[in-house]
XYZ file of C-alpha atoms in Angstrom:
112
model
C 89.717 102.279 87.287
C 87.332 99.394 87.895
C 83.844 99.696 89.382
C 82.205 96.595 90.848
C 78.774 95.739 92.200
C 75.497 93.838 91.997
C 73.464 96.674 90.502
C 71.421 96.791 87.345
C 73.105 95.700 84.151
C 71.375 98.519 82.279
C 69.252 101.474 83.312
C 65.872 99.760 82.975
C 67.142 96.221 83.449
C 67.381 93.641 86.192
C 69.986 93.526 88.941
C 72.989 91.296 88.383
C 72.829 87.768 89.774
C 76.576 87.814 90.461
C 79.073 90.581 91.080
C 79.933 92.494 87.912
C 82.805 94.829 87.096
C 83.578 97.382 84.420
C 86.599 99.425 83.471
C 85.656 103.108 83.662
C 87.789 106.103 82.736
C 87.930 109.000 85.153
C 86.630 112.402 84.080
C 88.319 115.551 85.394
C 86.362 117.536 87.978
C 85.959 120.673 85.821
C 84.744 118.686 82.823
C 82.435 116.615 85.016
C 80.881 119.753 86.506
C 80.302 121.204 83.027
C 78.710 118.009 81.735
C 76.379 117.590 84.708
C 75.398 121.300 84.795
C 74.159 120.900 81.207
C 71.641 118.405 82.572
C 70.628 120.460 85.621
C 72.039 123.484 87.425
C 71.248 121.690 90.691
C 73.795 118.938 90.092
C 76.915 119.730 92.103
C 80.205 117.863 92.188
C 82.750 118.673 94.878
C 86.496 118.215 95.316
C 85.684 115.326 97.689
C 84.259 113.392 94.744
C 85.542 111.577 91.647
C 83.742 111.342 88.318
C 84.073 108.259 86.130
C 82.244 106.448 83.367
C 81.384 106.767 79.700
C 78.473 105.809 77.508
C 77.924 102.091 77.962
C 80.255 101.687 80.993
C 79.248 103.017 84.404
C 77.791 102.048 87.754
C 74.002 101.752 87.978
C 71.152 101.512 90.489
C 72.035 98.954 93.140
C 75.789 99.600 92.899
C 75.746 102.417 95.492
C 78.318 101.858 98.215
C 80.416 99.655 95.958
C 84.105 100.219 95.211
C 85.900 102.191 92.532
C 89.252 100.419 92.395
C 92.655 101.417 91.043
C 95.371 98.808 90.579
C 98.920 100.014 91.149
C 102.042 97.931 91.584
C 100.007 94.730 91.681
C 97.819 95.982 94.541
C 94.189 97.103 94.423
C 93.209 100.357 96.130
C 89.656 101.515 96.818
C 89.795 105.113 95.601
C 86.077 105.788 95.419
C 82.669 104.644 96.605
C 79.712 104.612 94.202
C 77.526 107.570 95.151
C 75.158 108.875 92.453
C 74.602 109.510 88.778
C 72.014 110.538 86.226
C 70.701 107.269 84.876
C 73.330 104.687 83.976
C 76.129 104.839 81.433
C 74.575 107.755 79.582
C 76.570 109.768 77.073
C 78.297 112.789 78.668
C 76.886 112.012 82.142
C 79.624 110.369 84.244
C 78.901 108.689 87.555
C 79.904 110.404 90.796
C 81.910 108.638 93.504
C 82.929 109.632 97.020
C 86.714 110.156 97.071
C 88.048 107.861 99.813
C 91.228 109.906 100.335
C 89.096 112.870 101.446
C 87.788 110.823 104.373
C 90.842 108.838 105.516
C 91.023 110.605 108.901
C 87.338 109.888 109.566
C 87.746 106.271 108.432
C 90.749 105.706 110.692
C 89.031 107.410 113.652
C 86.036 105.108 113.249
C 87.929 101.856 112.680
C 89.010 101.581 116.323
């Protein structure tokens, strides 16, 4: 998957001057929950969310609302929306994205 945005280039850095993108692997929901619970018991991830990112490649502050894109058959699909994370691109702390497919009915109802 590809994440894109104008957010910070690193956790304590400046925002990007042009749109940036990074290839990020997805992390299974169970593994993501385990990793984030190690950081804090208050961190919850739901089935309506996707986890993605590894150390050095992730979304960051300022990317919220941006797309998580999957290319299939030559077409790009927005599968996720940048939501939250613990810092940026930290080891064993994937970013959390809103899963677009969980909200397709709401999106279609509000597009009219």
